[in-house]
Structure formats: C-alpha cells, structure tokens
PDB file of C-alpha atoms in Angstrom:
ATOM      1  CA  UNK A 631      47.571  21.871 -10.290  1.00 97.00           C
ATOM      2  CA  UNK A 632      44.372  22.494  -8.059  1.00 98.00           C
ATOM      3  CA  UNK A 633      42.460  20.039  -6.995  1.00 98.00           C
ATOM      4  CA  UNK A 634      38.885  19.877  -5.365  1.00 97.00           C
ATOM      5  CA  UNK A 635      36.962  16.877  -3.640  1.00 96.00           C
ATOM      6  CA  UNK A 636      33.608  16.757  -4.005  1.00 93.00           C
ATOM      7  CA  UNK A 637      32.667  13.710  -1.943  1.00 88.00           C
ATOM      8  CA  UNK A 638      32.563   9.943  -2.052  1.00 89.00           C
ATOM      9  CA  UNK A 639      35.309   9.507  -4.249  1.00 91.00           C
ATOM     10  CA  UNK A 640      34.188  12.135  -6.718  1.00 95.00           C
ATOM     11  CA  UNK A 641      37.453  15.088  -7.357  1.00 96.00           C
ATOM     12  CA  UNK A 642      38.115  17.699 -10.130  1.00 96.00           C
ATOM     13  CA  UNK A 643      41.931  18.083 -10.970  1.00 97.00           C
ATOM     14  CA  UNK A 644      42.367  21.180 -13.106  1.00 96.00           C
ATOM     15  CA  UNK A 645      45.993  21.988 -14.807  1.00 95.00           C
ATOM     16  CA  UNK A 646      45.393  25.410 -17.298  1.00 92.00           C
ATOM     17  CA  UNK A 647      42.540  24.310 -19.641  1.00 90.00           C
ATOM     18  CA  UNK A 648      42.990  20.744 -18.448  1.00 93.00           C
ATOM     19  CA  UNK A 649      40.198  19.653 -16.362  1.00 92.00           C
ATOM     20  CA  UNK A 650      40.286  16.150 -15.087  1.00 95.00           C
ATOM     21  CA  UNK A 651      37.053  14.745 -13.222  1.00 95.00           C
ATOM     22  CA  UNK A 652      37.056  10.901 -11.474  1.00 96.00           C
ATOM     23  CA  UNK A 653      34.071   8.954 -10.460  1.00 93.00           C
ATOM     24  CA  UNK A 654      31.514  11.544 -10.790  1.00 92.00           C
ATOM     25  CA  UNK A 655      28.447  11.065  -9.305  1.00 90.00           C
ATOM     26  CA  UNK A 656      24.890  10.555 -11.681  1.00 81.00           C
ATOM     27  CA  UNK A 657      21.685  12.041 -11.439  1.00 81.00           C
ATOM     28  CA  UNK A 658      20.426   8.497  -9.627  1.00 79.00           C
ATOM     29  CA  UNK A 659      22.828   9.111  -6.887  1.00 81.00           C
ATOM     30  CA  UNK A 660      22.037  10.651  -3.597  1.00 81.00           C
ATOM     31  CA  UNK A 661      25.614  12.457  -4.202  1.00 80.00           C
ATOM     32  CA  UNK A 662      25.172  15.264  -5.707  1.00 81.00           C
ATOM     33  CA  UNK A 663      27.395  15.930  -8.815  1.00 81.00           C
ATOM     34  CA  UNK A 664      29.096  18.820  -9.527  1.00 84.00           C
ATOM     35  CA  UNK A 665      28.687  20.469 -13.597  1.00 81.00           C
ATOM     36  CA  UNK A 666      31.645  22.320 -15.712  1.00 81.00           C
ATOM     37  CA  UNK A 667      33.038  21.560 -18.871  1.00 80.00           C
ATOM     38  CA  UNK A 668      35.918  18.759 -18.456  1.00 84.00           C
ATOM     39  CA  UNK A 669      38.439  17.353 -20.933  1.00 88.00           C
ATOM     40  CA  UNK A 670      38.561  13.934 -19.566  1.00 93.00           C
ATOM     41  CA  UNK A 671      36.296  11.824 -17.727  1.00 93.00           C
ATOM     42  CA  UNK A 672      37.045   8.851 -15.353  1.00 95.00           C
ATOM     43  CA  UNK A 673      34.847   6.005 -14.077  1.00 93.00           C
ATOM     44  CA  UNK A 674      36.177   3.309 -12.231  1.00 91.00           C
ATOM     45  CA  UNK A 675      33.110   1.258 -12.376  1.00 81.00           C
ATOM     46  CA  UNK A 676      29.606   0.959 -13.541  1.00 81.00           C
ATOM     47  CA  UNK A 677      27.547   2.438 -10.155  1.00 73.00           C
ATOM     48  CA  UNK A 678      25.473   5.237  -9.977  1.00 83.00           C
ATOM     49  CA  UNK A 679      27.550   7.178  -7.362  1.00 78.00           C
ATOM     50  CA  UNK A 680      30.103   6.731  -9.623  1.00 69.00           C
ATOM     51  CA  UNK A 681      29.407   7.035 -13.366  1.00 74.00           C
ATOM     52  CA  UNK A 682      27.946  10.560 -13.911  1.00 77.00           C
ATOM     53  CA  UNK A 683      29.649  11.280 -17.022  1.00 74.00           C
ATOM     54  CA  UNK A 684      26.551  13.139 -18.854  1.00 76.00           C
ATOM     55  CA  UNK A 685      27.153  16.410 -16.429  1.00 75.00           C
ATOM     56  CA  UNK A 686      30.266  17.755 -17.948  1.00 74.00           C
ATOM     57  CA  UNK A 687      29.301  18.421 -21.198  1.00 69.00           C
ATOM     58  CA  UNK A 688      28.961  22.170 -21.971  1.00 64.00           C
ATOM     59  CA  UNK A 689      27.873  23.626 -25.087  1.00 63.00           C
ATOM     60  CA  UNK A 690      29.479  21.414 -28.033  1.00 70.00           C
ATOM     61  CA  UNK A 691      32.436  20.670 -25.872  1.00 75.00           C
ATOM     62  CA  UNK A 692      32.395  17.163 -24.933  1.00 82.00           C
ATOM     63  CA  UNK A 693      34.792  15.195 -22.614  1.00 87.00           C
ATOM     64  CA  UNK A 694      36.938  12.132 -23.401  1.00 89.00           C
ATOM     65  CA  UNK A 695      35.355   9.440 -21.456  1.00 91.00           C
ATOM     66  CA  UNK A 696      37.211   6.497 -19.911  1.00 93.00           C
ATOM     67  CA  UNK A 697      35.760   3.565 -18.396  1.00 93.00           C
ATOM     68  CA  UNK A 698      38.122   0.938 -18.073  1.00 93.00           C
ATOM     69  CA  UNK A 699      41.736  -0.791 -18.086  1.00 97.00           C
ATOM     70  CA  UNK A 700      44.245   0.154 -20.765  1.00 96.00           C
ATOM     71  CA  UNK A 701      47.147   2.504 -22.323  1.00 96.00           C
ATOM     72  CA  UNK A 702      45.480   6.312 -23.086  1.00 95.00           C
ATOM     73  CA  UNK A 703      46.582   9.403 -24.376  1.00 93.00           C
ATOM     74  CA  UNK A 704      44.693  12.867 -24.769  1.00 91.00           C
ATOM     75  CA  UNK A 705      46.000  16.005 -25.565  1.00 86.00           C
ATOM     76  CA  UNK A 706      49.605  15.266 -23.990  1.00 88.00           C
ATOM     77  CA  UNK A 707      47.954  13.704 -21.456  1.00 93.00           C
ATOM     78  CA  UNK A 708      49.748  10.130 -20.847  1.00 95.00           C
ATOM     79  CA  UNK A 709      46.663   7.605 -18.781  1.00 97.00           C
ATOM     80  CA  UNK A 710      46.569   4.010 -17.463  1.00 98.00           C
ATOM     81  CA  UNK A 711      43.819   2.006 -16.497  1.00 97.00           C
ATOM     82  CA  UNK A 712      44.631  -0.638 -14.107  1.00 98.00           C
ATOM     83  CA  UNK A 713      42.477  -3.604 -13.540  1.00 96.00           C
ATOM     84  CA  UNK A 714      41.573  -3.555  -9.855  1.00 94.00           C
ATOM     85  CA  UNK A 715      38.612  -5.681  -7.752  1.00 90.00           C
ATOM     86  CA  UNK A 716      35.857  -3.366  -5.815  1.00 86.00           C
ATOM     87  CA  UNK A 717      36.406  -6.535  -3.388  1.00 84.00           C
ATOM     88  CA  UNK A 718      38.537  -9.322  -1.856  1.00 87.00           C
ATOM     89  CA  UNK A 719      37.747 -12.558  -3.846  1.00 81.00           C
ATOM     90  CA  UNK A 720      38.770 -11.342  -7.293  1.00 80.00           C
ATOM     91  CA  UNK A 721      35.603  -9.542  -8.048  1.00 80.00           C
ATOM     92  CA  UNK A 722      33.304 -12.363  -7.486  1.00 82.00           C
ATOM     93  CA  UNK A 723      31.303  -9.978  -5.137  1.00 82.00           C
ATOM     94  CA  UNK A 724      31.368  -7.122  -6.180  1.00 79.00           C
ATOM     95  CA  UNK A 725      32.944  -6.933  -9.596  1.00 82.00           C
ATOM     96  CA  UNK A 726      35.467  -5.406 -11.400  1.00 92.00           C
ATOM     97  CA  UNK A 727      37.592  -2.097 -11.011  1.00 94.00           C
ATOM     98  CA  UNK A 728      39.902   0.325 -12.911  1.00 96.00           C
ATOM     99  CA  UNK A 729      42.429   2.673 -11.034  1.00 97.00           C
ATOM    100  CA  UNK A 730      43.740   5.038 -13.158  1.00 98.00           C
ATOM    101  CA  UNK A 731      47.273   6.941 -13.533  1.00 99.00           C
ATOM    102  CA  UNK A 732      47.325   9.973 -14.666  1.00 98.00           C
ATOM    103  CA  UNK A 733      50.316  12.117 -15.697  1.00 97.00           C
ATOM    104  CA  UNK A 734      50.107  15.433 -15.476  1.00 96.00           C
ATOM    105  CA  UNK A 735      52.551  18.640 -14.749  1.00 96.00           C
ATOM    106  CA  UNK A 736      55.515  15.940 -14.556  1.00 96.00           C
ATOM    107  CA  UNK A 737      53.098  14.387 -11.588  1.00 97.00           C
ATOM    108  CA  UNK A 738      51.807  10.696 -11.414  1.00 98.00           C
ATOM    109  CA  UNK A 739      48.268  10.429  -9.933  1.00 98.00           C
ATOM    110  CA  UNK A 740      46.304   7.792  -8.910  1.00 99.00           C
ATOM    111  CA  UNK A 741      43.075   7.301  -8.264  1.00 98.00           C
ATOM    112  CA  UNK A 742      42.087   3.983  -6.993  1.00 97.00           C
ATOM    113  CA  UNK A 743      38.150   4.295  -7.476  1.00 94.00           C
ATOM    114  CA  UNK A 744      36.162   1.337  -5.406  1.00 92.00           C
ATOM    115  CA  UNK A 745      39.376  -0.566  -4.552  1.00 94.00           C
ATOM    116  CA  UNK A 746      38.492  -3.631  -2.205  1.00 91.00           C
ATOM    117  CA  UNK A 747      41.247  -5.608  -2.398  1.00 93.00           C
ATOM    118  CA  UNK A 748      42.972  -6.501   1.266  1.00 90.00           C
ATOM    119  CA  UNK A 749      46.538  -6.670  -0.508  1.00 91.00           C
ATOM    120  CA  UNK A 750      47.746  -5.030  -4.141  1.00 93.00           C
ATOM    121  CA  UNK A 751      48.716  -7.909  -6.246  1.00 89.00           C
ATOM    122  CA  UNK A 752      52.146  -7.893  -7.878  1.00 88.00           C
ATOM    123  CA  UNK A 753      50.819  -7.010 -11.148  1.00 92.00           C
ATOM    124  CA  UNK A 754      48.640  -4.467 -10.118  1.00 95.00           C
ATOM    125  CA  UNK A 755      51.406  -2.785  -8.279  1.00 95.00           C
ATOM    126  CA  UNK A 756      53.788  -2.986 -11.364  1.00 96.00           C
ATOM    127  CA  UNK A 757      50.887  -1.310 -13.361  1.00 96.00           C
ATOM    128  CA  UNK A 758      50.516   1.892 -10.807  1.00 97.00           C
ATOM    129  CA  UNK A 759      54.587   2.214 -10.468  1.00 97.00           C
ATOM    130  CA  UNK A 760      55.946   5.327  -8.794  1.00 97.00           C
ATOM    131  CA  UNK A 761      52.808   7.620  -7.324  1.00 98.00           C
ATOM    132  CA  UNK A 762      53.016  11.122  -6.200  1.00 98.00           C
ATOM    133  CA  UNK A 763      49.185  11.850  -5.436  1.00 98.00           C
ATOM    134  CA  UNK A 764      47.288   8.754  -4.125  1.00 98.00           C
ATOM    135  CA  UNK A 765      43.336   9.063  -3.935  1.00 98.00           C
ATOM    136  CA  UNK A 766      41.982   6.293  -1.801  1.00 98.00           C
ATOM    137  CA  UNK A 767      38.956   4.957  -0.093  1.00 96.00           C
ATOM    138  CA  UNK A 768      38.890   4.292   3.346  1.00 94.00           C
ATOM    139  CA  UNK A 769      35.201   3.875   4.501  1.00 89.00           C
ATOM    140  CA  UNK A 770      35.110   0.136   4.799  1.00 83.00           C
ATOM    141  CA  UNK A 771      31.776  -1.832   3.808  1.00 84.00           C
ATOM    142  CA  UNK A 772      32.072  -1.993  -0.135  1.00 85.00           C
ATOM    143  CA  UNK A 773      35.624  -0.712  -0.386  1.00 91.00           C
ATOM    144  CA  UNK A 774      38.951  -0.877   1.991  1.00 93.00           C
ATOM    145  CA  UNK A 775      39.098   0.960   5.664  1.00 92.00           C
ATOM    146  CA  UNK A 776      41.297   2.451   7.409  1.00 92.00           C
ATOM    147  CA  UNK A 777      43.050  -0.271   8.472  1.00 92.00           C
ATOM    148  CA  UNK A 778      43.038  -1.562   4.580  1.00 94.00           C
ATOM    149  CA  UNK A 779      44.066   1.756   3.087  1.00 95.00           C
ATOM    150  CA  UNK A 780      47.324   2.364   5.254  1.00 94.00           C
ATOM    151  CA  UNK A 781      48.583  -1.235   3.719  1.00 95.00           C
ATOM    152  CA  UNK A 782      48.192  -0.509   0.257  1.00 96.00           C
ATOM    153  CA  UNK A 783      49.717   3.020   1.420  1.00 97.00           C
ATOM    154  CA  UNK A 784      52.609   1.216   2.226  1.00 95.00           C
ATOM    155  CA  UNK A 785      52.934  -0.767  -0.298  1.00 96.00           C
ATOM    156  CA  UNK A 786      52.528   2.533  -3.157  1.00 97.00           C
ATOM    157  CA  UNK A 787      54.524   5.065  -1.294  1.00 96.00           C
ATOM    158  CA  UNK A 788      53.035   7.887  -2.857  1.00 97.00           C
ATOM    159  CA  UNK A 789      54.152  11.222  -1.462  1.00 96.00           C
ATOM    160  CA  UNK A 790      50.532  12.645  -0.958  1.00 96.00           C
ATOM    161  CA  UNK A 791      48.118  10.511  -0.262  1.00 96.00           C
ATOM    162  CA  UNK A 792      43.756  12.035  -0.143  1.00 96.00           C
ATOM    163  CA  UNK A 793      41.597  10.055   1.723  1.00 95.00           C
ATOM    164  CA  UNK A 794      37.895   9.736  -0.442  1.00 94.00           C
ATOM    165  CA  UNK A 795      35.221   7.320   0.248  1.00 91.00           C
ATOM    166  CA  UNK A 796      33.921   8.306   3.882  1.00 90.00           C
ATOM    167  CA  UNK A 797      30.964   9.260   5.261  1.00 72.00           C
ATOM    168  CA  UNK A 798      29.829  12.575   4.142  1.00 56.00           C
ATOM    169  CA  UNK A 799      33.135  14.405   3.140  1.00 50.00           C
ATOM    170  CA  UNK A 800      32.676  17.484   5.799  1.00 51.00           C
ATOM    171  CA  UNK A 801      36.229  16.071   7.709  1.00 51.00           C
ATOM    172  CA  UNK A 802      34.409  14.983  10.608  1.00 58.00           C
ATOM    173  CA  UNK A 803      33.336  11.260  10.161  1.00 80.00           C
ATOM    174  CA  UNK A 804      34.280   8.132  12.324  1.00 86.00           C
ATOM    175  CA  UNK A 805      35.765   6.747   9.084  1.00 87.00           C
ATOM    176  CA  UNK A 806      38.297   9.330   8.898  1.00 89.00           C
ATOM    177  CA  UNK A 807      39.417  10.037  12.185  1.00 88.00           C
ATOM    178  CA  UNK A 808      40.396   6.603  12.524  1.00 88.00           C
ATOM    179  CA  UNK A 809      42.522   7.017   9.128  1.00 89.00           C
ATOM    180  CA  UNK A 810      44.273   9.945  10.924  1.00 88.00           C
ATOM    181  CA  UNK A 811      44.967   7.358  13.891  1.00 85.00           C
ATOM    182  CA  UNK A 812      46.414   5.190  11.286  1.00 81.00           C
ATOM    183  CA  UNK A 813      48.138   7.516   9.349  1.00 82.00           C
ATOM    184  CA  UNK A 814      49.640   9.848  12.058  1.00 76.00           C
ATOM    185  CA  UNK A 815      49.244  14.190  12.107  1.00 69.00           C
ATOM    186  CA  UNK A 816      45.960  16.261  12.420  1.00 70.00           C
ATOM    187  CA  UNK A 817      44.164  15.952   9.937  1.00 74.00           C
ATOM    188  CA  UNK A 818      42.676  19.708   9.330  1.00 82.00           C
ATOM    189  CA  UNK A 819      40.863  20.041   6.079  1.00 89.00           C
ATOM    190  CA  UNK A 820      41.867  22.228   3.354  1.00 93.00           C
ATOM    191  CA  UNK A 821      38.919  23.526   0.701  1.00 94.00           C
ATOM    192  CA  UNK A 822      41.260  23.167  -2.254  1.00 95.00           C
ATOM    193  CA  UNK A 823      44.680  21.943  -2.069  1.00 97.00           C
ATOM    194  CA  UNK A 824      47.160  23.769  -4.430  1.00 97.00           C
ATOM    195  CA  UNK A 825      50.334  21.598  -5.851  1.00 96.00           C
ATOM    196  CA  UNK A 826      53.597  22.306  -8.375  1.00 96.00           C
ATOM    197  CA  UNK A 827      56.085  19.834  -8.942  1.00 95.00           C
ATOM    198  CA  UNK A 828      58.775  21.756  -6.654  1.00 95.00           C
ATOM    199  CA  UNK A 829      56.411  21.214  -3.806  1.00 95.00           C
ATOM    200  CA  UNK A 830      57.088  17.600  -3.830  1.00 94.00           C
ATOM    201  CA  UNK A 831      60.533  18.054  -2.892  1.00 90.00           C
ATOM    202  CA  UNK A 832      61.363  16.469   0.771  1.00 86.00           C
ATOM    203  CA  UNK A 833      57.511  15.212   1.453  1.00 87.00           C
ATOM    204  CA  UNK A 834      56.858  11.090   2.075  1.00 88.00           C
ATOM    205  CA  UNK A 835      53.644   9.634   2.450  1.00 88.00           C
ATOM    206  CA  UNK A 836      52.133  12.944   3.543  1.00 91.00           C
ATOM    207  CA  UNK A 837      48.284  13.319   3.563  1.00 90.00           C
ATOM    208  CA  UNK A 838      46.254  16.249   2.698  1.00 93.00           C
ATOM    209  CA  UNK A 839      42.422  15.937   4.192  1.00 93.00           C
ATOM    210  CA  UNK A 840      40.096  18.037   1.725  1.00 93.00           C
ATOM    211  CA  UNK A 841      36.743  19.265   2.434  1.00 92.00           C
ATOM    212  CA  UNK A 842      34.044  18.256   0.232  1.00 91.00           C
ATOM    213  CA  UNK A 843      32.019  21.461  -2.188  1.00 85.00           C
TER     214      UNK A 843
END
C-alpha cells in the first residue's frame, strides 16, 4: 500500500490497480487537486475543498463515488460510512459528516474527513471499530486541533495515525508542530509513506507526517 497526501485532507491510497482518493479538492477550491484515474472516490461532505470528484475520470474509466454513511462494497473492497458532525453541537453549525473505513490489504483505514466533534460518541466509535491507519484533522477553526485530535486518538487507538487538515501541508505549520507536542517524536516528513501488513507488527499509536505533492 502507498499512500500520498496531497493537502488539506485530500490523500491517494493505491493497492495494485486499486486507487483510493478521499476528499479531493474541486476546481472552486484554492487547493489544487491532483488528476489520475481512481476506482473509488470519497467525500466526506458537500464543500468545495472537499468534493472534487469530476478529476479522476480518465478515458471511459469512471470511479465509484461515495458520498455518505452506509455499508459498501467494490471490487473486494469492504467500506463504511460513518455518520460524523464537521462540528460540536450535532451539526447544527456546520452540518453533517461521513468518516469512512476502508479495508484494504487485511488493513482498516480511516479517514475522518471534517470531523468537529470534541468527543467520539459511543456509536460512532462502535461504527469505526479496530483502526490501523487513522487520517485526521488537526487545524482547529472548522474541524478539531491538536488538542482535539490527540483525544479522539486515544479513544481509536489506531496504530498509525496521519495528521491532514493544517495549514499548507509543507510540514512546517504552527498547527502541526503543536500536534507533534501533543503527540510526542519528531515529526520529519516523508513524501510517500510505504506500508504491508507485516509492518504493523509491534507499532502503537505511531504517526507518520507526510509532505504534501
């Protein structure tokens, strides 16, 4: 499995011919979005920065796209949307969210999209289960900080956990230095970050800092 950030909480996961892309940005957004052909596209909510789905379509090859909470399966794929809130009064600010699980190589990931809740309710929680990749935002303002994200952290125990959702993704932002102060370690960025199922042997709540394309 490699997988690439792009910024803001945009990331391509690629397994063989599998190519998984979450919360691409659209042409509104000042984000620029990446373009290749995917199999399956996630959006966690209805924004701009978030909802680029019309850039991955190549040729006559178009991508599954999912935009919302439920049981989904694609090509051996197994997904789960989980209803979330992009804030902390139940989505009466800000609206509604979907993290989604995604099983792949034997893996569970999750990507939380615009989570903004201060504490993951007990259904919610159920929902995610066991995580070995976490993506989660950590910029504060419309989604949780750093503060915020090493809660829910605790309360997911994933095994590898990628920051998203801070300033401008180049590893140097106030936002994410003060998730490393949180979180504990050094924080030096990778470009791509390279994972098998054997290399989650031994590893707890470890996080990988990626560099955005």
């Amino acid at each position: 499995m490699i997988i690439t950030y792009y910024g803001s909480s945009c990331f391509k996961v690629q397994s063989g011919e599998t190519v998984l892309v979450f919360d691409p940005p659209s042409k509104e957004s000042k984000f620029k979005s990446p373009r290749f052909a995917s199999s399956l596209v996630f959006v966690s909510h209805n924004h701009k920065d978030h909802n680029g789905w019309e850039n991955f379509t190549t040729g006559d090859k178009k991508p599954i796209i999912l935009k919302g909470p439920g049981e989904y399966e694609s090509g051996g794929t197994h997904i789960r949307g989980v209803l979330t809130y992009h804030d902390a009064s139940f989505g009466k600010d800000r609206g509604l969210n979907t993290a989604y699980v995604v099983n792949l190589e034997n893996m569970n990931i999750c990507h939380l999209g615009d989570f903004g809740e201060t504490d993951l309710r007990g259904e919610a929680k159920e929902d995610i289960g066991e995580i070995d990749i976490l993506f989660i935002p950590i910029g504060g303002d419309t989604v949780i900080d750093a503060e915020g994200a090493s809660k829910i952290i605790s309360q997911i125990e994933p095994r590898i956990i990628i920051p998203m959702h801070y300033g401008s993704g180049d590893g140097k932002s106030a936002e994410l230095k003060k998730f490393i102060n949180e979180m504990g370690g050094d924080g030096k960025p990778l470009d791509k970050f390279t994972l098998k199922k054997k290399d989650l042997e031994g590893k707890e709540m470890q996080f990988i800092v990626l560099n955005a394309e």
